[in-house]
Short mmCIF file of C-alpha atoms in Angstrom, two decimals:
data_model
loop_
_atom_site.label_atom_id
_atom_site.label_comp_id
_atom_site.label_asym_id
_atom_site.label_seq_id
_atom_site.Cartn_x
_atom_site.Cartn_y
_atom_site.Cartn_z
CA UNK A 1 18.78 -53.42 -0.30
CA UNK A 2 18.14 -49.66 -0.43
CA UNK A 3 18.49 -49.81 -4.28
CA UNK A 4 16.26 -52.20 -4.34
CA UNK A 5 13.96 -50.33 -2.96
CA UNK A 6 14.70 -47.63 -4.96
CA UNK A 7 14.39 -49.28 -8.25
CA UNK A 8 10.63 -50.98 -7.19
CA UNK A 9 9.52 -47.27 -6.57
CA UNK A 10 11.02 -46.19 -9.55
CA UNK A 11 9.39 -48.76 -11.30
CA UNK A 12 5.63 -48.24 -9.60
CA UNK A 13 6.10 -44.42 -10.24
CA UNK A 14 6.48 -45.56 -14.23
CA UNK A 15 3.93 -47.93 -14.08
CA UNK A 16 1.43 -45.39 -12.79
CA UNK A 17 2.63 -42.80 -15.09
CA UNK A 18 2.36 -44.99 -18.16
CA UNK A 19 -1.55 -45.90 -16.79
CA UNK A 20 -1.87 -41.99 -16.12
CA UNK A 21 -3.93 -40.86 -19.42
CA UNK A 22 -5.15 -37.49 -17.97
CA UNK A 23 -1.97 -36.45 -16.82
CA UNK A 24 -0.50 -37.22 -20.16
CA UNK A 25 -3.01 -35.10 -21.67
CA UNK A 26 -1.76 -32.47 -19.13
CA UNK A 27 1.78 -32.57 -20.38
CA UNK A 28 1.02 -32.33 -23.73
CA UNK A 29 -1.09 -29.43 -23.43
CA UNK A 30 1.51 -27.69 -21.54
CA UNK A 31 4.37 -28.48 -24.11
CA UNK A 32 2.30 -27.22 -26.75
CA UNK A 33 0.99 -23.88 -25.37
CA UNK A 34 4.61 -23.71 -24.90
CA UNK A 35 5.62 -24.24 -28.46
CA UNK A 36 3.12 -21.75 -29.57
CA UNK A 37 5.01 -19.17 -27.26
CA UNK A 38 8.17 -19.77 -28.63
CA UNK A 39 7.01 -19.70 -32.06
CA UNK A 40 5.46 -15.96 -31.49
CA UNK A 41 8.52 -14.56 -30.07
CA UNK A 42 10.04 -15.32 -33.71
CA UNK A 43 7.15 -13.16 -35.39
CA UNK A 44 8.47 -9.41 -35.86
CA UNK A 45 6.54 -6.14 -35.40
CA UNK A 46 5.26 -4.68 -38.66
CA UNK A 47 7.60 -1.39 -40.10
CA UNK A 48 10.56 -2.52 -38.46
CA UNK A 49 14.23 -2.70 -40.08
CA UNK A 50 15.75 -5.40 -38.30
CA UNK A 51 19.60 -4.97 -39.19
CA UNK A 52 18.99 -1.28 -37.87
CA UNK A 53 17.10 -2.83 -34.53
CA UNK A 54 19.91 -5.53 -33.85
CA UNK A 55 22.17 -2.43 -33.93
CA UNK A 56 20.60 0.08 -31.41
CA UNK A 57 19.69 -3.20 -29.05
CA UNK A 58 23.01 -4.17 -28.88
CA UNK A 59 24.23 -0.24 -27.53
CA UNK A 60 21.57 -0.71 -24.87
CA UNK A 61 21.10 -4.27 -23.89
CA UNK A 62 23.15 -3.61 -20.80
CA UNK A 63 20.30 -1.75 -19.30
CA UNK A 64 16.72 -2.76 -17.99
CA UNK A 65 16.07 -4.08 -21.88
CA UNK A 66 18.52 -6.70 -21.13
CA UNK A 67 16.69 -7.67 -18.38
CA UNK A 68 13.43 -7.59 -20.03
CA UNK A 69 14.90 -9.26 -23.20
CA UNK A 70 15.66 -12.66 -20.82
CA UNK A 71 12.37 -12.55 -19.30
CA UNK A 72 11.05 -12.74 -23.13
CA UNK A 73 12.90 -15.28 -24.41
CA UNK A 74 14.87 -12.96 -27.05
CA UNK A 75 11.34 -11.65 -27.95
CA UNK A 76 13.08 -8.25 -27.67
CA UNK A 77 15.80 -8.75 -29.24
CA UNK A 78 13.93 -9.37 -32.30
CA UNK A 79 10.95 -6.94 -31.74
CA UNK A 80 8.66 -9.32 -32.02
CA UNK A 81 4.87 -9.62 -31.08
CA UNK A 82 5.79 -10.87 -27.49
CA UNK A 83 8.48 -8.09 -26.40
CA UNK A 84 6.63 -7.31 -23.66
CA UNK A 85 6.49 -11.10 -22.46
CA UNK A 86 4.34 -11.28 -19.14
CA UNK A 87 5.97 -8.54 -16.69
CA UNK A 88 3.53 -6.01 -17.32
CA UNK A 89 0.59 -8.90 -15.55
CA UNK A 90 3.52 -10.06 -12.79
CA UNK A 91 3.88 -5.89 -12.30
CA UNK A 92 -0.04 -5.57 -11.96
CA UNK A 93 -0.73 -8.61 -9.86
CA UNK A 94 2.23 -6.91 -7.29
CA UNK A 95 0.48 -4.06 -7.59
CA UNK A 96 -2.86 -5.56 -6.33
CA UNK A 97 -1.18 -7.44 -3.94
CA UNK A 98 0.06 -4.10 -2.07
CA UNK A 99 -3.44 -2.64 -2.14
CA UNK A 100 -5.16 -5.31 -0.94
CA UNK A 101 -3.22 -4.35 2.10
CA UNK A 102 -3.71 -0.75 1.85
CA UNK A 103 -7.39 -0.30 0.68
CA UNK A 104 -9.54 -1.19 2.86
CA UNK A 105 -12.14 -2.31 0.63
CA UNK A 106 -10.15 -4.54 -1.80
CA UNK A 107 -8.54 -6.18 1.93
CA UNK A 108 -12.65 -7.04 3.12
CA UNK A 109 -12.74 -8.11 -0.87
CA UNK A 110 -10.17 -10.23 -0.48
CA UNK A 111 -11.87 -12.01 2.65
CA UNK A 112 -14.91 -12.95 0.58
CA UNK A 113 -13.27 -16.56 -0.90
CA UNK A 114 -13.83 -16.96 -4.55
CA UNK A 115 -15.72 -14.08 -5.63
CA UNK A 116 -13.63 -11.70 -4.41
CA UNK A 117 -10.69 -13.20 -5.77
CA UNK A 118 -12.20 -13.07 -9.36
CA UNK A 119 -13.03 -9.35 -9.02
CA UNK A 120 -10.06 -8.61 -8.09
CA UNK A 121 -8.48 -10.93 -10.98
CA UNK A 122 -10.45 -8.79 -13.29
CA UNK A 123 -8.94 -5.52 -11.63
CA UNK A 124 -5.48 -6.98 -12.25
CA UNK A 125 -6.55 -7.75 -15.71
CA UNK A 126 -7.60 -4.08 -16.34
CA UNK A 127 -4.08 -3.06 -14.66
CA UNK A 128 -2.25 -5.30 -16.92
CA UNK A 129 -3.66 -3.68 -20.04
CA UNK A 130 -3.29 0.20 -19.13
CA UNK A 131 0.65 -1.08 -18.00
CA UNK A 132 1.18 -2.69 -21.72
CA UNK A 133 -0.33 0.88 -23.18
CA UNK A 134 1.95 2.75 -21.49
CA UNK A 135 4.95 0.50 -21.91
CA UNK A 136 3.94 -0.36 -25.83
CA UNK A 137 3.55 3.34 -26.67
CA UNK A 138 7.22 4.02 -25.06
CA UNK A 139 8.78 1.17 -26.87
CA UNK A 140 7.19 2.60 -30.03
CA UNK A 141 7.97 6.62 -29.60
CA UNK A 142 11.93 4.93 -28.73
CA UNK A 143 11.82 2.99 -32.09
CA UNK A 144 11.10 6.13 -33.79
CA UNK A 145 13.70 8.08 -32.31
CA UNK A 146 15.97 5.54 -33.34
CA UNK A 147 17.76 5.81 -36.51
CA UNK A 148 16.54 4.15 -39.45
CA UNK A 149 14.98 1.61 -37.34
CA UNK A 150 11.01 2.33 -38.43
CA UNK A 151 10.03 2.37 -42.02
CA UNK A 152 7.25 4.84 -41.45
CA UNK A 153 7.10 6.76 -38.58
CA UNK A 154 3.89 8.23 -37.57
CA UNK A 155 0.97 8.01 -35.49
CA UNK A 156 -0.31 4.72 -37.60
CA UNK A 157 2.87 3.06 -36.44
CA UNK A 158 2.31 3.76 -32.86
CA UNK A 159 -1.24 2.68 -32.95
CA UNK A 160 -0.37 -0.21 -34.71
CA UNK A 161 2.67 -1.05 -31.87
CA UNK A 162 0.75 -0.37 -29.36
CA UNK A 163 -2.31 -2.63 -30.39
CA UNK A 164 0.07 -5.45 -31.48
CA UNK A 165 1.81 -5.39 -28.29
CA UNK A 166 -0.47 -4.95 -26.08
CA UNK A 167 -2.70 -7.76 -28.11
CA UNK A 168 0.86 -10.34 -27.67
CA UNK A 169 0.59 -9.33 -24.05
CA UNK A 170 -2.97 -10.50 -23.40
CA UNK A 171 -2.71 -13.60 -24.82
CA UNK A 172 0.32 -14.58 -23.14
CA UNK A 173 -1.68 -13.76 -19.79
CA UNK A 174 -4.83 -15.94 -21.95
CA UNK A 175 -1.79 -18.66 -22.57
CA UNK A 176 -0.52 -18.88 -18.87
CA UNK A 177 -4.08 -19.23 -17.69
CA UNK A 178 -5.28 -22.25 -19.92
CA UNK A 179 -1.81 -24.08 -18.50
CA UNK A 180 -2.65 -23.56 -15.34
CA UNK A 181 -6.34 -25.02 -15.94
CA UNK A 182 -5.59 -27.68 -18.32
CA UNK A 183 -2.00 -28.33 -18.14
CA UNK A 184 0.65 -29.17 -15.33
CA UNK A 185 2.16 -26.17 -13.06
CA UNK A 186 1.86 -22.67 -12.67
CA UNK A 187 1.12 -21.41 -16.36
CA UNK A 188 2.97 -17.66 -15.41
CA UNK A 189 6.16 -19.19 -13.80
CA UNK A 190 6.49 -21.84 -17.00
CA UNK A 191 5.77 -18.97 -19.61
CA UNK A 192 9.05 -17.04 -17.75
CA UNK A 193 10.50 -20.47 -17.00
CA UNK A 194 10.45 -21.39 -20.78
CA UNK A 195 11.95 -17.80 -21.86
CA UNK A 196 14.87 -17.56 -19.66
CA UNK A 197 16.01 -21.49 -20.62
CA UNK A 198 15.44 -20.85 -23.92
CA UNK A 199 18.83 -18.33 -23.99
CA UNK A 200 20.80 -20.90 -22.36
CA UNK A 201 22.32 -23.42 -25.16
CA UNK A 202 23.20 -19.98 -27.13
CA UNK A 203 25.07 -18.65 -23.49
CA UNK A 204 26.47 -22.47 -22.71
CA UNK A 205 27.51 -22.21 -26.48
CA UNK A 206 29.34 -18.92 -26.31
CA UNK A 207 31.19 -20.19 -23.61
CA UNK A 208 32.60 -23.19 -25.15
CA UNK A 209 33.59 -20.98 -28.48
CA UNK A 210 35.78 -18.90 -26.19
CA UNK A 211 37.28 -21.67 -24.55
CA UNK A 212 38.22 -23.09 -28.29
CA UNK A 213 39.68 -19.79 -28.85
CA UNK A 214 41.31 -19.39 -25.91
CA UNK A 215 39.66 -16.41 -24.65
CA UNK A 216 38.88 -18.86 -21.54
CA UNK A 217 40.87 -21.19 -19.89
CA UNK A 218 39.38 -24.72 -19.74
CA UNK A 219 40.31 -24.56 -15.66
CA UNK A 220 37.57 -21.39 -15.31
CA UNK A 221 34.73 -23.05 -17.70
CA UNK A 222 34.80 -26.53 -15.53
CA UNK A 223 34.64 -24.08 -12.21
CA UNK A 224 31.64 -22.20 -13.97
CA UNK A 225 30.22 -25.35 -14.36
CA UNK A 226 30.52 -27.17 -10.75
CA UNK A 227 30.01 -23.83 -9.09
CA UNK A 228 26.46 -23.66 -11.17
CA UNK A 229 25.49 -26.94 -9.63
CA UNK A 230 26.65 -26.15 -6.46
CA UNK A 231 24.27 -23.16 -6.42
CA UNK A 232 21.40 -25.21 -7.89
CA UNK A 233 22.01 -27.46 -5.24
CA UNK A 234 22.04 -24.71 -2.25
CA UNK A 235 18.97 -23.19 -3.67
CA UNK A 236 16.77 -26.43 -3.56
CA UNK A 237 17.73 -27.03 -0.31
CA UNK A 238 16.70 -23.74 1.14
CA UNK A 239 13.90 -23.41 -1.14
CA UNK A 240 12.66 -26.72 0.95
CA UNK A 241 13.79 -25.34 3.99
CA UNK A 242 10.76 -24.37 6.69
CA UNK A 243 10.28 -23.54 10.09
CA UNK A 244 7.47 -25.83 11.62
CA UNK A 245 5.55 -24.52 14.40
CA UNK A 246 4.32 -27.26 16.93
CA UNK A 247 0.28 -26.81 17.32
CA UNK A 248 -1.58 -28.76 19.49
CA UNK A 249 -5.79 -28.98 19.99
CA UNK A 250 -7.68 -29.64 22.98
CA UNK A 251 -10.04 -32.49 23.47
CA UNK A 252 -13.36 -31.70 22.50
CA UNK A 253 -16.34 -33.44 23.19
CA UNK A 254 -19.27 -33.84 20.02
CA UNK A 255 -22.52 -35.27 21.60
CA UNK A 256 -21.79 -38.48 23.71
CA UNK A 257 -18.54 -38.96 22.17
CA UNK A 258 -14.96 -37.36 23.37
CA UNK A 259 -12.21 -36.79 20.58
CA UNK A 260 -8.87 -36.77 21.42
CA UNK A 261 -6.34 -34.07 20.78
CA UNK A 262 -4.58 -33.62 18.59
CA UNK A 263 -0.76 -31.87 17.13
CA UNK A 264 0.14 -30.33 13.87
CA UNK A 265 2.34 -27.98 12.40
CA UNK A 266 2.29 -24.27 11.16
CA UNK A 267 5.36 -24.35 8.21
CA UNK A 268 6.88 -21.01 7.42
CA UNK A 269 9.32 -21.27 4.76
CA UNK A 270 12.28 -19.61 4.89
CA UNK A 271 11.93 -18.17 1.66
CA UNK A 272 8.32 -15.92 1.71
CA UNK A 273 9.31 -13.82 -0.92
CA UNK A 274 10.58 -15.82 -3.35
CA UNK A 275 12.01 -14.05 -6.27
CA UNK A 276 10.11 -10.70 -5.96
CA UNK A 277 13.03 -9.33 -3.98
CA UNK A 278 15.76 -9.66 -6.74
CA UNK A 279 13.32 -8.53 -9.75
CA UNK A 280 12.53 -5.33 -7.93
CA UNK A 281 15.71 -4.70 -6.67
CA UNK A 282 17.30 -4.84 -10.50
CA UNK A 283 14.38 -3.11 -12.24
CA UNK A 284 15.26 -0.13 -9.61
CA UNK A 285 19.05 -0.55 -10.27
CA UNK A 286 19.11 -0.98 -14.20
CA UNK A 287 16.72 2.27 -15.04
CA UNK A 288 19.69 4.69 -14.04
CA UNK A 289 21.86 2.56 -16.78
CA UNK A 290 19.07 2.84 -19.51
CA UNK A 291 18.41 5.89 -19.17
CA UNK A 292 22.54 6.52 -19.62
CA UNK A 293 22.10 4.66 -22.51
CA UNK A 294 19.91 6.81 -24.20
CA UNK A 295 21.52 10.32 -22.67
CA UNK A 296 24.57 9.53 -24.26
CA UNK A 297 26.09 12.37 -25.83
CA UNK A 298 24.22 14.88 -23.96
CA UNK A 299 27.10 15.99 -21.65
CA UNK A 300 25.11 15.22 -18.48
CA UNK A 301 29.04 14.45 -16.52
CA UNK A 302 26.88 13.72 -13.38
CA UNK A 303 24.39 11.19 -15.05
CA UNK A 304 27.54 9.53 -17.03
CA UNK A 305 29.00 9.09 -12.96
CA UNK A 306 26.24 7.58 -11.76
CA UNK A 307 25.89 5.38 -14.29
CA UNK A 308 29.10 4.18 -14.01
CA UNK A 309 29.03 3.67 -10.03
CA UNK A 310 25.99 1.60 -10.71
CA UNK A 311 27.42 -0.75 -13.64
CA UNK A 312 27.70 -4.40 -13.31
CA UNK A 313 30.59 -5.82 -11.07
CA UNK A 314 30.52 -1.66 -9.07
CA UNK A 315 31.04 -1.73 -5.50
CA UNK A 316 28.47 0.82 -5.22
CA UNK A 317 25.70 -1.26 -7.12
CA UNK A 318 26.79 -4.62 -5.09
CA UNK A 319 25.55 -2.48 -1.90
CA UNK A 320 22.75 -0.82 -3.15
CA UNK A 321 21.42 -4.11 -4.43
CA UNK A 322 22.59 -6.11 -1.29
CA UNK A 323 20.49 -3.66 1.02
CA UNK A 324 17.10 -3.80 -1.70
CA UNK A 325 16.99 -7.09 -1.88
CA UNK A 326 17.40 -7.91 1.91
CA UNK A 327 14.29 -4.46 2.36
CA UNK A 328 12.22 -5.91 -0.19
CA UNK A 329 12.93 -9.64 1.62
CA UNK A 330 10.89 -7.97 4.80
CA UNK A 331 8.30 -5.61 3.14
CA UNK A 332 6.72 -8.82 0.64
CA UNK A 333 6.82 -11.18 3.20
CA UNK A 334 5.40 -8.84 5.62
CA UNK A 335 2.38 -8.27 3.21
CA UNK A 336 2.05 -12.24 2.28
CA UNK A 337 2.02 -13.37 5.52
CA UNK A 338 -0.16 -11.50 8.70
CA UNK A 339 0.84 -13.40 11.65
CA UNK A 340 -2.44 -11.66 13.34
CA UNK A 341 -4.62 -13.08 11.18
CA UNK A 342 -2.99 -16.66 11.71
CA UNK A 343 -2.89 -16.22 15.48
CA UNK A 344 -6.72 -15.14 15.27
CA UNK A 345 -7.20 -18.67 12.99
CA UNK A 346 -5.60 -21.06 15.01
CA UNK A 347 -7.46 -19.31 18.35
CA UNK A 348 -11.15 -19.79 16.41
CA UNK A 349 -10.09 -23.29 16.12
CA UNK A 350 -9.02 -24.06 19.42
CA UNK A 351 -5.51 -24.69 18.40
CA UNK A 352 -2.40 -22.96 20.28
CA UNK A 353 1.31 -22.80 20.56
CA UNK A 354 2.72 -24.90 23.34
CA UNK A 355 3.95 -22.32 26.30
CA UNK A 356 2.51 -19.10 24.48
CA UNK A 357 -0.39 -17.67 25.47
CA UNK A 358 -3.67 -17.52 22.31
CA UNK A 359 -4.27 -14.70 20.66
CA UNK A 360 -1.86 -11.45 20.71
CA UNK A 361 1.11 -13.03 22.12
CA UNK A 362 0.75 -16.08 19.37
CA UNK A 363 1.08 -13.23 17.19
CA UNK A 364 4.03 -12.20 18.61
CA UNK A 365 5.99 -15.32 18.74
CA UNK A 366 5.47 -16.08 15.19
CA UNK A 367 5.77 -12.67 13.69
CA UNK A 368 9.28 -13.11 15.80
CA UNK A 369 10.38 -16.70 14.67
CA UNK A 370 9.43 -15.16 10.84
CA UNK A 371 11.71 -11.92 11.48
CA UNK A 372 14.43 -14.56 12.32
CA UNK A 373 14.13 -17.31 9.85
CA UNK A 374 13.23 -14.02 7.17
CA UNK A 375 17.26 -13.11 8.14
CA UNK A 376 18.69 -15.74 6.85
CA UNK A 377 16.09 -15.91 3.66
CA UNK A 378 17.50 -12.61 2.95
CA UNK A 379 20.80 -13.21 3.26
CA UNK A 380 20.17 -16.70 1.34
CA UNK A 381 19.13 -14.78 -2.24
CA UNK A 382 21.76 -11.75 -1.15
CA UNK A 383 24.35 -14.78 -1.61
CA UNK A 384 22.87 -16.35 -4.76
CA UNK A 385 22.24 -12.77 -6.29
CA UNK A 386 25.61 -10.96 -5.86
CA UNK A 387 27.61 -14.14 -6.41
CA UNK A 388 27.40 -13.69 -10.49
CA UNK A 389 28.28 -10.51 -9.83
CA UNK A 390 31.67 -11.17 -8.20
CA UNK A 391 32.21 -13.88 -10.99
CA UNK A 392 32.07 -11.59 -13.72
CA UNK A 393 34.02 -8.75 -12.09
CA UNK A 394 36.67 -11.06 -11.18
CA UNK A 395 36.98 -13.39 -14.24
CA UNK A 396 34.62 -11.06 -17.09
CA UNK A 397 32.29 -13.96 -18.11
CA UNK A 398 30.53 -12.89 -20.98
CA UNK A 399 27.04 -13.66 -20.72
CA UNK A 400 24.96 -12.85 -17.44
CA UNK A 401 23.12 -15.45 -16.34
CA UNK A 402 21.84 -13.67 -12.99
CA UNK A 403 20.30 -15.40 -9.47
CA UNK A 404 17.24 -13.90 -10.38
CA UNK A 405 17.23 -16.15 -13.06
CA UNK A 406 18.73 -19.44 -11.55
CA UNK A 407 15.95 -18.76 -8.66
CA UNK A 408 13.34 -18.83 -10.94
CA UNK A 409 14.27 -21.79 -12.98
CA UNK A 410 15.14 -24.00 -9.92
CA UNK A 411 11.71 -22.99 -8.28
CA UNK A 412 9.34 -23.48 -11.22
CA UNK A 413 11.23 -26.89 -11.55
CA UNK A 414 10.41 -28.20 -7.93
CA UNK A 415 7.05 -26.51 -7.79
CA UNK A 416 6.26 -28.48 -11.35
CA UNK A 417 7.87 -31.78 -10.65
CA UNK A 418 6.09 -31.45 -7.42
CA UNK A 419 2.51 -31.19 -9.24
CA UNK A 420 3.60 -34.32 -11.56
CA UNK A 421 3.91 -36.20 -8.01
CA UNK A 422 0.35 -34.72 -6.52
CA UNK A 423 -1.41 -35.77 -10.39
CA UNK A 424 0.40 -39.59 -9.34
CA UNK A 425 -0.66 -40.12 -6.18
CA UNK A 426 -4.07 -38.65 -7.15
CA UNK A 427 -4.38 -41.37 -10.07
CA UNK A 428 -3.21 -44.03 -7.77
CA UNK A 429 -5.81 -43.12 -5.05
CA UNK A 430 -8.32 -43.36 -7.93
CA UNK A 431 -7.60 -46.76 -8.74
CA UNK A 432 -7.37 -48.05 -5.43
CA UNK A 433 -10.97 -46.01 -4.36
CA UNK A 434 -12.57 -48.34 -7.89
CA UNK A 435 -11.16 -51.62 -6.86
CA UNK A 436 -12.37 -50.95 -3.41
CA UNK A 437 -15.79 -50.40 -4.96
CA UNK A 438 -15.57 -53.99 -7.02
CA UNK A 439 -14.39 -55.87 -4.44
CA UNK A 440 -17.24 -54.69 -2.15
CA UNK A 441 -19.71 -55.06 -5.18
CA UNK A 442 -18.65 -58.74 -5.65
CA UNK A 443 -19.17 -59.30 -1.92
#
């Protein structure tokens, strides 16, 4: 009976898909801004020597440009036009998002609806370009240090690096916005979603060679593999996990009539930071690597140390990013989410928490049942984060496929297939809303 039921959904979800022309537009339009970002992460900087490149990448891919170089989809790996990919716009929009709570003037600016939010779009904008400056000029002053690795060095070169990059930059932010507008999900997220799969067949690949070789034993690949879905699994679950507050609304009388009360629910996820924690907790951790990387040979004993306390699989670097990610857990979600300002919402509305008091001590109570559910969010992504860690310490897997990663990817999946569903149910309501309309015509 139940799959039954299953299969006649099933079959009125394809039914209203098929009928769905708009949304099919949608998903087109998305696959192909798509292509055209994988296609320019294939086109190479001008003046580069690429054997020379693929050398001096590979001595320092286990720092921050590792990092950087999954976020791009191999884009800096190659040196192509896209090496930059879309952090330096994620890094500015952060940045305006922690001085919207400092500055008093972009906080009222926020307040305004729509107009403030496109001023302050255009600030982050602005921000975006003078971070790609700064981070395209430093990409091209390291290429010239390297050896053998720019044809011509000079300040054309780093004009030219610095325009192209900062040029592959911008439209990437141009890209994300058009899917957003005219194609399904988050245009930002699916731009980063799209880069990190992108390196997994070549990873899944890898894996499988050194298994034929027997570098692997077929036991440890098959564990890989169920304790990948396992974690998929875990993370979609909490992802969907939330806290509902009970509300409930007074009768209120409009005119001659009386309206009932009411109940509804406040949701706070147990997640509020999503993945910020992790990506600033491994920017912070990986810059003491790079810049070992590049030190090397200076006799700096104290740098080489700490650089290799704070290497993959280190006890010290499992703390130190154990205790970042849970601080960074508190501080965004304490700047997302102003329990004051809800309390003062729900009080202008008439709404209240049953038992608790409108106004400051509504503030209180929620700001407390967030502190608690924000625990065991933190200690959620401390789990998925550090557990690739202990994997490769324990059995050396040889590509790094972090939590960071796997978060991302499972959350711009739901939040995607979830926007499919909304575009379905909107379509439906359309058709039902037109033969409402003929029916009553023909009456």
């Amino acid at each position: 009976m139940a799959s039954a039921a299953e299969q006649l959904a099933s079959n009125l979800n394809f039914s209203a898909f098929a009928k769905a022309e708009e949304l099919k537009k949608r998903i087109w339009f998305t696959l192909g801004a798509l292509l055209v970002y994988r296609l320019g992460t294939y086109i190479p900087l001008p003046g580069i020597n690429p054997d020379a490149f693929a050398q001096a990448f590979n001595q320092a891919q286990s720092g921050i440009i590792g990092m950087f170089n999954m976020f791009a989809g191999g884009a800096v790996e190659r040196m192509a036009i896209f090496a930059l990919g879309i952090m330096p716009y994620i890094s500015a929009s952060i940045i305006m998002q922690l001085m919207t709570t400092v500055v008093p003037t972009l906080e009222q600016m926020k307040k305004e609806g729509e107009q403030g939010r496109k001023v302050i779009n255009q600030y982050t904008r602005y921000g975006t370009v003078i971070l790609a400056a700064f981070q395209a000029y430093g990409i091209a002053v390291g290429l010239e240090g390297a050896t053998n690795v720019v044809a011509d060095p000079g300040w054309f070169f780093r004009a030219s690096t610095v325009l192209t990059l900062v040029g592959g930059t911008m439209f990437l932010m141009w890209l994300g916005e058009q899917i957003t507008s005219r194609g399904i999900g988050n245009g930002i997220s699916l731009i980063i979603f799209a880069g990190i799969v992108a390196g997994l067949p070549v990873a899944l690949v890898n894996v499988l060679e050194l298994g034929r070789q027997g570098s692997m034993s077929t036991i440890l690949i098959l564990g890989i593999l169920i304790l990948a879905v396992v974690v998929i699994a875990l993370i979609v679950f909490m992802e969907r996990a939330q806290r509902r507050l009970l509300i409930q609304y007074p009768k209120r009388q409009m005119g001659n009539r009386m309206f009932e009360g009411n109940t509804s629910f406040l949701p706070l996820k147990l997640n509020t930071a999503g993945v910020i924690p992790p990506i600033f907790a491994s920017s912070l951790l990986l810059v003491p690597a790079t810049i070992g990387g590049f030190s090397q040979g200076s006799g700096n004993e104290w740098l080489t140390y700490i650089t290799a306390a704070l290497g993959h699989g280190q006890p010290l670097f499992m703390v130190f990013y154990a205790a970042m990610i849970v601080f960074f857990c508190f501080f965004y979600t304490a700047i997302v989410f102003n329990p004051s300002d809800t309390a003062d919402n729900l009080k202008k509305h008439g709404g209240f928490i049953p038992g608790i008091r409108p106004g400051e001590r509504t503030a209180q109570y929620i700001d407390y049942v967030l502190t608690r559910i924000t625990v065991v969010g933190a200690i959620y992504i401390t789990v998925v984060c550090l557990l690739p860690e202990f994997l490769i310490s324990a059995t050396g897997v040889p590509f790094y496929f972090g939590g960071t990663s796997l978060l991302i990817v499972v959350s711009v999946t739901m939040d995607t297939v979830s926007q499919i569903q909304g575009h379905l149910l909107a379509h439906q309501y359309e058709g039902l809303v037109k033969k409402a309309k003929l029916s009553g015509r023909r009456r």
